[in-house]
Structure formats: C-alpha cells, structure tokens
Amino acid sequence: MQAPALISLKFFELFNGLVSYGKEADMAKKKKSFPNLFKRLFKVKKKNRKSFTLTLILILAIFLFLSYGLYSRMTIIDTQPPKSRQDDREVAVLYFINNIGEDARSIAQENDLYASVMIAQAILESNHGTSKLGSEPNYNLFGIKGNYKGNSASFQTWEDDGKGNTYKINAAFRKYPSYKESLEDYADILSKNLYADARKSNTTNYQEATQALTGRYATDTSYNAKLNRLIKLYHLTDYDQPINPYKPGQVYNVYRMAYTDIQTLKSDNNWAKGQLTN
C-alpha cells in the first residue's frame, strides 16, 4: 500500500473511533470524558462536541485531498517521458540534436573537429533545423552559399556594400539531400587554413575553437558566447567523446543526457516526435 493511502487509513480509523465514542456518550447520557490523551490535546466540552466533530471531518477531508493530490503528482512525474515539462521549442531542439548528433560525432572525429561546436552552430544557424533553408528539402544547416553537386535553392539575403549600407539580393544556397551531407560539407569547409585554429589538434578545449570561429565564420562579436551557451545547456561535449565509450550496446540519449540502450532512445525519440506533431 502506498504511503499516502496508509496514512489516510490510519486517520480514518482514528476519526471513526472518535465519532463512535461521541455517539455512545450521547446515547448513554453519561458524563464521560475522552481518554486523557485527547482530553489534553483537545479539551472538548460536551456542548461543543458537535462543532468538534464537524471540525474533524473538515480536517480529514482536507488531509485526504492533499494526500491524493501529492500521490497523483508523484505518479505523474515518475511515469511521464523525460523533458515533458519543457516547452515545445525545447523538445524540438532535443529532437534536432538527436537527429544529427551521431553523424556529427563521427564526422567531427574524422576531421579533427569538435562535434559540440558543429552541433551548436547547426542549432544557431538553422534555428534547430526549422528555418526554410535548414529544413527539408534544402537541409542547409550552416547557411553555405553556392551549390552542392549542382543543386541550389534561391533565397533573399542581406548584403553589405562595405560602407555600412545594406541591401537585399537573391542568392543561391547549397541544397543537400540530407543533414549528413550538410555536416560533411561543413567539415570540408573548416578543413581550410582559415579555420585551422578551430581544430582539436590546435586547441585545448571547445571554447578556444568557438573563439577562433568568431570574426571568421561569423562577424557577430558574441558568436562564441552564443555557441558556448548552447554547448553547456545541452551537454554537447558528450558528442566530443568516442562513440559509445561506456557499456556495449548503449548510445548517447540527449533526452536524458546520459547513455541508455537503443530501445530507450527510440522510445524517447518517438515521444518527442509525438509532442511536436500534436
């Protein structure tokens, strides 16, 4: 039996005992007092017994209501999927990270890069895969212009004439068949000497890599701070580790920010997908 129910039962038994005692006393019309313990606690006079009984009923009702409410809340919290108290945007970000995380991990390891930085940039540049350029059918996560194997998509963008004056133009952006090709193309771009300071072999941590990208990959002076915040918030450094560094058969589960079996990850991902389609 659950603790709240057990406590409620004990109080109910005590209450019945008190009410029965009151009825017997009225029927017998005997001047009996409560046992010494209750006499000391309550000091109830006979003429006030009815009021006392009503008070006990009210107290018991409140206690039962609060006990049931607490138990129900505990049950909901324990059985609900992870992160279900987060808003829709939070769930969407986690769903996006799960979709690209393992590809980013393997591609980054092959190219001397930080997967955490790669994922953070993808979140920031594509609004976690929800921008027109970053979502299906374009899959351009990093806003890279030009064409990919002859495929491109045209979007309006702001340009600067070098004198501080901005204007709109239609520009061609690379169009990819999936997120994986977008990640691979990004890694190829960062292999150029311009971004050498962002590589793992030339840095001691991801903060140095994000600093190296600021002013080069993006002109935003707070670019590194934005990336660092995302990396810390979503524990993205876990993707900088070798694939499955713990127990065999386990994968990194971004929804729980821990390693779980593949079935748990699939279940959590299906839950997140359901949240986003409702």
Short mmCIF file of C-alpha atoms in Angstrom, two decimals:
data_model
loop_
_atom_site.label_atom_id
_atom_site.label_comp_id
_atom_site.label_asym_id
_atom_site.label_seq_id
_atom_site.Cartn_x
_atom_site.Cartn_y
_atom_site.Cartn_z
CA MET A 1 0.00 0.00 0.00
CA GLN A 2 1.25 3.50 -0.88
CA ALA A 3 2.28 5.75 1.98
CA PRO A 4 -0.40 8.46 1.47
CA ALA A 5 -3.15 5.81 1.40
CA LEU A 6 -1.81 4.10 4.54
CA ILE A 7 -1.67 7.38 6.46
CA SER A 8 -5.18 8.27 5.31
CA LEU A 9 -6.47 4.88 6.51
CA LYS A 10 -4.97 5.40 9.96
CA PHE A 11 -6.59 8.83 10.25
CA PHE A 12 -9.90 7.40 9.08
CA GLU A 13 -9.78 4.70 11.77
CA LEU A 14 -8.97 7.29 14.41
CA PHE A 15 -11.82 9.51 13.21
CA ASN A 16 -14.33 6.63 13.33
CA GLY A 17 -13.24 5.84 16.85
CA LEU A 18 -13.79 9.42 17.97
CA VAL A 19 -17.23 9.67 16.31
CA SER A 20 -18.33 6.31 17.78
CA TYR A 21 -17.21 7.43 21.18
CA GLY A 22 -19.26 10.62 20.85
CA LYS A 23 -22.39 8.73 19.82
CA GLU A 24 -22.11 6.28 22.70
CA ALA A 25 -21.69 9.12 25.13
CA ASP A 26 -24.80 10.91 23.84
CA MET A 27 -26.95 7.81 23.87
CA ALA A 28 -25.93 6.76 27.34
CA LYS A 29 -26.12 10.37 28.56
CA LYS A 30 -23.16 9.70 30.76
CA LYS A 31 -20.68 12.25 31.76
CA LYS A 32 -17.68 10.63 30.28
CA SER A 33 -14.62 12.39 29.04
CA PHE A 34 -12.24 11.46 26.26
CA PRO A 35 -9.18 9.48 27.19
CA ASN A 36 -6.58 11.58 28.93
CA LEU A 37 -4.51 11.95 25.77
CA PHE A 38 -7.32 13.51 23.76
CA LYS A 39 -8.53 15.48 26.75
CA ARG A 40 -5.12 17.13 26.98
CA LEU A 41 -4.92 17.66 23.24
CA PHE A 42 -8.38 18.93 22.50
CA LYS A 43 -10.11 19.75 25.84
CA VAL A 44 -13.51 19.36 24.16
CA LYS A 45 -16.64 20.10 26.20
CA LYS A 46 -19.80 18.08 25.68
CA LYS A 47 -21.81 21.04 24.38
CA ASN A 48 -19.10 21.71 21.78
CA ARG A 49 -18.80 18.08 20.66
CA LYS A 50 -20.89 18.60 17.51
CA SER A 51 -18.71 21.50 16.42
CA PHE A 52 -15.61 19.47 17.22
CA THR A 53 -16.87 16.55 15.10
CA LEU A 54 -17.53 18.83 12.12
CA THR A 55 -14.05 20.32 12.50
CA LEU A 56 -12.52 16.82 12.46
CA ILE A 57 -14.48 15.96 9.32
CA LEU A 58 -13.20 19.09 7.61
CA ILE A 59 -9.58 18.42 8.66
CA LEU A 60 -9.80 14.81 7.48
CA ALA A 61 -11.30 15.86 4.13
CA ILE A 62 -8.51 18.38 3.56
CA PHE A 63 -5.87 15.81 4.51
CA LEU A 64 -7.31 13.18 2.15
CA PHE A 65 -7.46 15.72 -0.68
CA LEU A 66 -3.86 16.83 -0.18
CA SER A 67 -2.62 13.23 0.18
CA TYR A 68 -4.32 12.18 -3.03
CA GLY A 69 -3.04 15.25 -4.85
CA LEU A 70 0.54 14.64 -3.72
CA TYR A 71 0.39 10.96 -4.65
CA SER A 72 -1.11 11.73 -8.07
CA ARG A 73 1.56 14.36 -8.75
CA MET A 74 4.35 11.96 -7.74
CA THR A 75 2.90 9.29 -10.03
CA ILE A 76 2.68 11.67 -13.00
CA ILE A 77 6.24 12.92 -12.52
CA ASP A 78 7.63 9.40 -12.20
CA THR A 79 5.90 7.97 -15.26
CA GLN A 80 5.99 10.83 -17.75
CA PRO A 81 8.61 10.84 -20.53
CA PRO A 82 11.78 12.85 -19.98
CA LYS A 83 11.61 16.59 -20.56
CA SER A 84 7.80 16.56 -20.90
CA ARG A 85 7.57 19.66 -18.73
CA GLN A 86 9.68 21.57 -21.24
CA ASP A 87 8.04 23.81 -23.80
CA ASP A 88 7.67 22.81 -27.44
CA ARG A 89 10.81 24.64 -28.53
CA GLU A 90 12.94 22.77 -26.01
CA VAL A 91 11.59 19.44 -27.22
CA ALA A 92 12.22 20.50 -30.84
CA VAL A 93 15.86 21.35 -30.08
CA LEU A 94 16.43 17.99 -28.38
CA TYR A 95 14.76 16.18 -31.27
CA PHE A 96 17.02 18.02 -33.72
CA ILE A 97 20.16 17.22 -31.69
CA ASN A 98 19.21 13.55 -31.62
CA ASN A 99 18.75 13.57 -35.41
CA ILE A 100 22.21 14.94 -36.21
CA GLY A 101 24.22 14.08 -33.08
CA GLU A 102 25.77 10.75 -34.03
CA ASP A 103 26.59 11.85 -37.59
CA ALA A 104 28.20 14.98 -36.17
CA ARG A 105 30.20 12.86 -33.72
CA SER A 106 31.68 10.57 -36.38
CA ILE A 107 32.27 13.34 -38.96
CA ALA A 108 33.96 15.57 -36.37
CA GLN A 109 36.26 12.76 -35.24
CA GLU A 110 37.29 12.06 -38.82
CA ASN A 111 38.06 15.74 -39.45
CA ASP A 112 39.81 16.86 -36.24
CA LEU A 113 36.83 18.97 -35.17
CA TYR A 114 34.61 19.41 -32.12
CA ALA A 115 31.20 17.79 -32.62
CA SER A 116 29.87 20.01 -29.84
CA VAL A 117 30.76 23.13 -31.82
CA MET A 118 29.38 21.67 -35.03
CA ILE A 119 26.02 20.86 -33.40
CA ALA A 120 25.84 24.23 -31.65
CA GLN A 121 26.46 26.03 -34.95
CA ALA A 122 23.77 23.96 -36.65
CA ILE A 123 21.28 24.88 -33.90
CA LEU A 124 22.15 28.55 -34.13
CA GLU A 125 22.45 28.92 -37.91
CA SER A 126 19.33 26.92 -38.84
CA ASN A 127 17.18 27.66 -35.78
CA HIS A 128 17.47 23.96 -34.85
CA GLY A 129 16.54 22.82 -38.35
CA THR A 130 13.33 24.85 -38.60
CA SER A 131 14.43 27.63 -40.97
CA LYS A 132 13.39 27.37 -44.62
CA LEU A 133 17.00 26.90 -45.65
CA GLY A 134 17.79 24.45 -42.87
CA SER A 135 14.74 22.22 -43.16
CA GLU A 136 13.53 19.76 -45.79
CA PRO A 137 14.10 19.80 -48.77
CA ASN A 138 17.19 22.03 -48.50
CA TYR A 139 18.90 20.68 -45.34
CA ASN A 140 21.41 23.56 -45.38
CA LEU A 141 22.26 23.81 -41.68
CA PHE A 142 25.07 26.36 -41.92
CA GLY A 143 23.86 28.92 -44.46
CA ILE A 144 26.52 27.96 -47.01
CA LYS A 145 26.13 29.71 -50.37
CA GLY A 146 26.71 28.24 -53.82
CA ASN A 147 25.62 24.82 -54.99
CA TYR A 148 26.18 21.27 -53.86
CA LYS A 149 26.79 18.91 -56.78
CA GLY A 150 24.78 21.26 -58.96
CA ASN A 151 21.87 21.65 -56.54
CA SER A 152 20.93 25.00 -55.01
CA ALA A 153 17.99 26.97 -53.63
CA SER A 154 17.42 30.71 -54.05
CA PHE A 155 16.71 32.89 -51.01
CA GLN A 156 16.72 36.60 -50.30
CA THR A 157 19.58 37.71 -48.11
CA TRP A 158 21.07 40.94 -46.81
CA GLU A 159 24.42 42.13 -48.16
CA ASP A 160 26.75 44.94 -47.08
CA ASP A 161 28.33 47.26 -49.66
CA GLY A 162 31.39 47.75 -47.47
CA LYS A 163 30.31 51.21 -46.34
CA GLY A 164 27.74 50.12 -43.80
CA ASN A 165 24.87 50.18 -46.26
CA THR A 166 22.80 47.00 -46.51
CA TYR A 167 20.60 45.80 -49.34
CA LYS A 168 18.68 42.66 -50.30
CA ILE A 169 19.64 40.30 -53.09
CA ASN A 170 18.59 36.87 -54.25
CA ALA A 171 21.41 34.43 -53.58
CA ALA A 172 21.93 30.74 -54.31
CA PHE A 173 22.45 28.47 -51.31
CA ARG A 174 23.62 24.89 -51.35
CA LYS A 175 20.90 22.26 -51.30
CA TYR A 176 21.68 18.87 -49.74
CA PRO A 177 19.91 15.51 -49.90
CA SER A 178 20.08 15.15 -46.10
CA TYR A 179 21.59 16.62 -42.94
CA LYS A 180 24.53 14.24 -43.17
CA GLU A 181 25.79 15.80 -46.43
CA SER A 182 25.38 19.26 -44.89
CA LEU A 183 27.54 18.23 -41.93
CA GLU A 184 30.17 16.68 -44.21
CA ASP A 185 30.30 19.80 -46.38
CA TYR A 186 30.69 21.97 -43.29
CA ALA A 187 33.61 19.80 -42.12
CA ASP A 188 35.22 20.16 -45.54
CA ILE A 189 34.97 23.96 -45.34
CA LEU A 190 36.51 24.00 -41.86
CA SER A 191 39.45 21.97 -43.18
CA LYS A 192 40.70 25.13 -44.92
CA ASN A 193 43.61 27.03 -43.37
CA LEU A 194 41.33 29.94 -42.46
CA TYR A 195 39.78 27.78 -39.74
CA ALA A 196 42.91 25.93 -38.62
CA ASP A 197 42.67 27.45 -35.13
CA ALA A 198 39.28 25.80 -34.63
CA ARG A 199 40.61 22.26 -34.93
CA LYS A 200 41.03 19.92 -31.98
CA SER A 201 44.75 19.46 -32.60
CA ASN A 202 45.30 23.23 -32.36
CA THR A 203 43.15 23.86 -29.29
CA THR A 204 42.79 22.59 -25.74
CA ASN A 205 39.01 22.95 -25.43
CA TYR A 206 35.90 23.86 -27.39
CA GLN A 207 35.93 27.44 -26.05
CA GLU A 208 39.13 28.12 -27.98
CA ALA A 209 37.51 26.69 -31.11
CA THR A 210 34.41 28.90 -30.83
CA GLN A 211 36.65 31.91 -30.25
CA ALA A 212 38.58 31.08 -33.43
CA LEU A 213 35.33 31.00 -35.42
CA THR A 214 34.23 34.42 -34.16
CA GLY A 215 35.10 37.08 -36.73
CA ARG A 216 35.91 34.43 -39.33
CA TYR A 217 32.92 32.17 -39.79
CA ALA A 218 30.59 34.87 -38.45
CA THR A 219 31.06 38.61 -37.92
CA ASP A 220 28.92 38.57 -34.77
CA THR A 221 31.29 39.53 -31.93
CA SER A 222 29.27 37.43 -29.46
CA TYR A 223 29.20 34.37 -31.73
CA ASN A 224 31.43 32.33 -29.43
CA ALA A 225 29.35 33.21 -26.35
CA LYS A 226 26.18 32.05 -28.09
CA LEU A 227 27.79 28.77 -29.13
CA ASN A 228 29.29 28.19 -25.68
CA ARG A 229 25.89 28.70 -24.07
CA LEU A 230 24.27 26.08 -26.33
CA ILE A 231 27.09 23.61 -25.75
CA LYS A 232 26.78 23.95 -21.99
CA LEU A 233 22.97 23.98 -21.93
CA TYR A 234 22.58 20.77 -23.93
CA HIS A 235 25.72 18.95 -22.69
CA LEU A 236 27.01 18.77 -26.26
CA THR A 237 30.55 17.90 -25.15
CA ASP A 238 29.28 14.33 -24.73
CA TYR A 239 29.40 14.15 -28.54
CA ASP A 240 33.11 15.05 -28.47
CA GLN A 241 33.84 11.68 -26.86
CA PRO A 242 34.48 8.49 -28.87
CA ILE A 243 31.35 6.65 -29.91
CA ASN A 244 29.90 4.57 -27.08
CA PRO A 245 32.73 4.95 -24.54
CA TYR A 246 30.83 3.19 -21.76
CA LYS A 247 28.88 -0.07 -21.82
CA PRO A 248 28.48 -2.11 -25.02
CA GLY A 249 25.10 -1.72 -26.66
CA GLN A 250 24.48 1.75 -25.27
CA VAL A 251 24.05 5.04 -27.12
CA TYR A 252 24.00 8.65 -26.01
CA ASN A 253 20.45 9.75 -25.20
CA VAL A 254 20.17 13.54 -25.43
CA TYR A 255 16.70 13.49 -23.87
CA ARG A 256 18.14 12.07 -20.65
CA MET A 257 21.66 13.47 -21.20
CA ALA A 258 23.07 10.05 -20.37
CA TYR A 259 23.88 6.75 -22.08
CA THR A 260 20.95 4.33 -22.42
CA ASP A 261 20.08 1.29 -24.52
CA ILE A 262 18.95 1.92 -28.08
CA GLN A 263 15.34 0.94 -27.32
CA THR A 264 15.05 3.62 -24.64
CA LEU A 265 16.41 6.22 -27.05
CA LYS A 266 13.93 5.15 -29.74
CA SER A 267 11.09 5.35 -27.24
CA ASP A 268 12.13 8.82 -26.10
CA ASN A 269 12.54 9.99 -29.69
CA ASN A 270 9.09 8.70 -30.64
CA TRP A 271 7.66 10.53 -27.64
CA ALA A 272 9.38 13.77 -28.72
CA LYS A 273 8.13 13.34 -32.27
CA GLY A 274 4.61 12.88 -30.94
CA GLN A 275 4.91 16.03 -28.85
CA LEU A 276 5.89 18.05 -31.92
CA THR A 277 3.12 16.70 -34.17
CA ASN A 278 0.29 17.17 -31.65
#
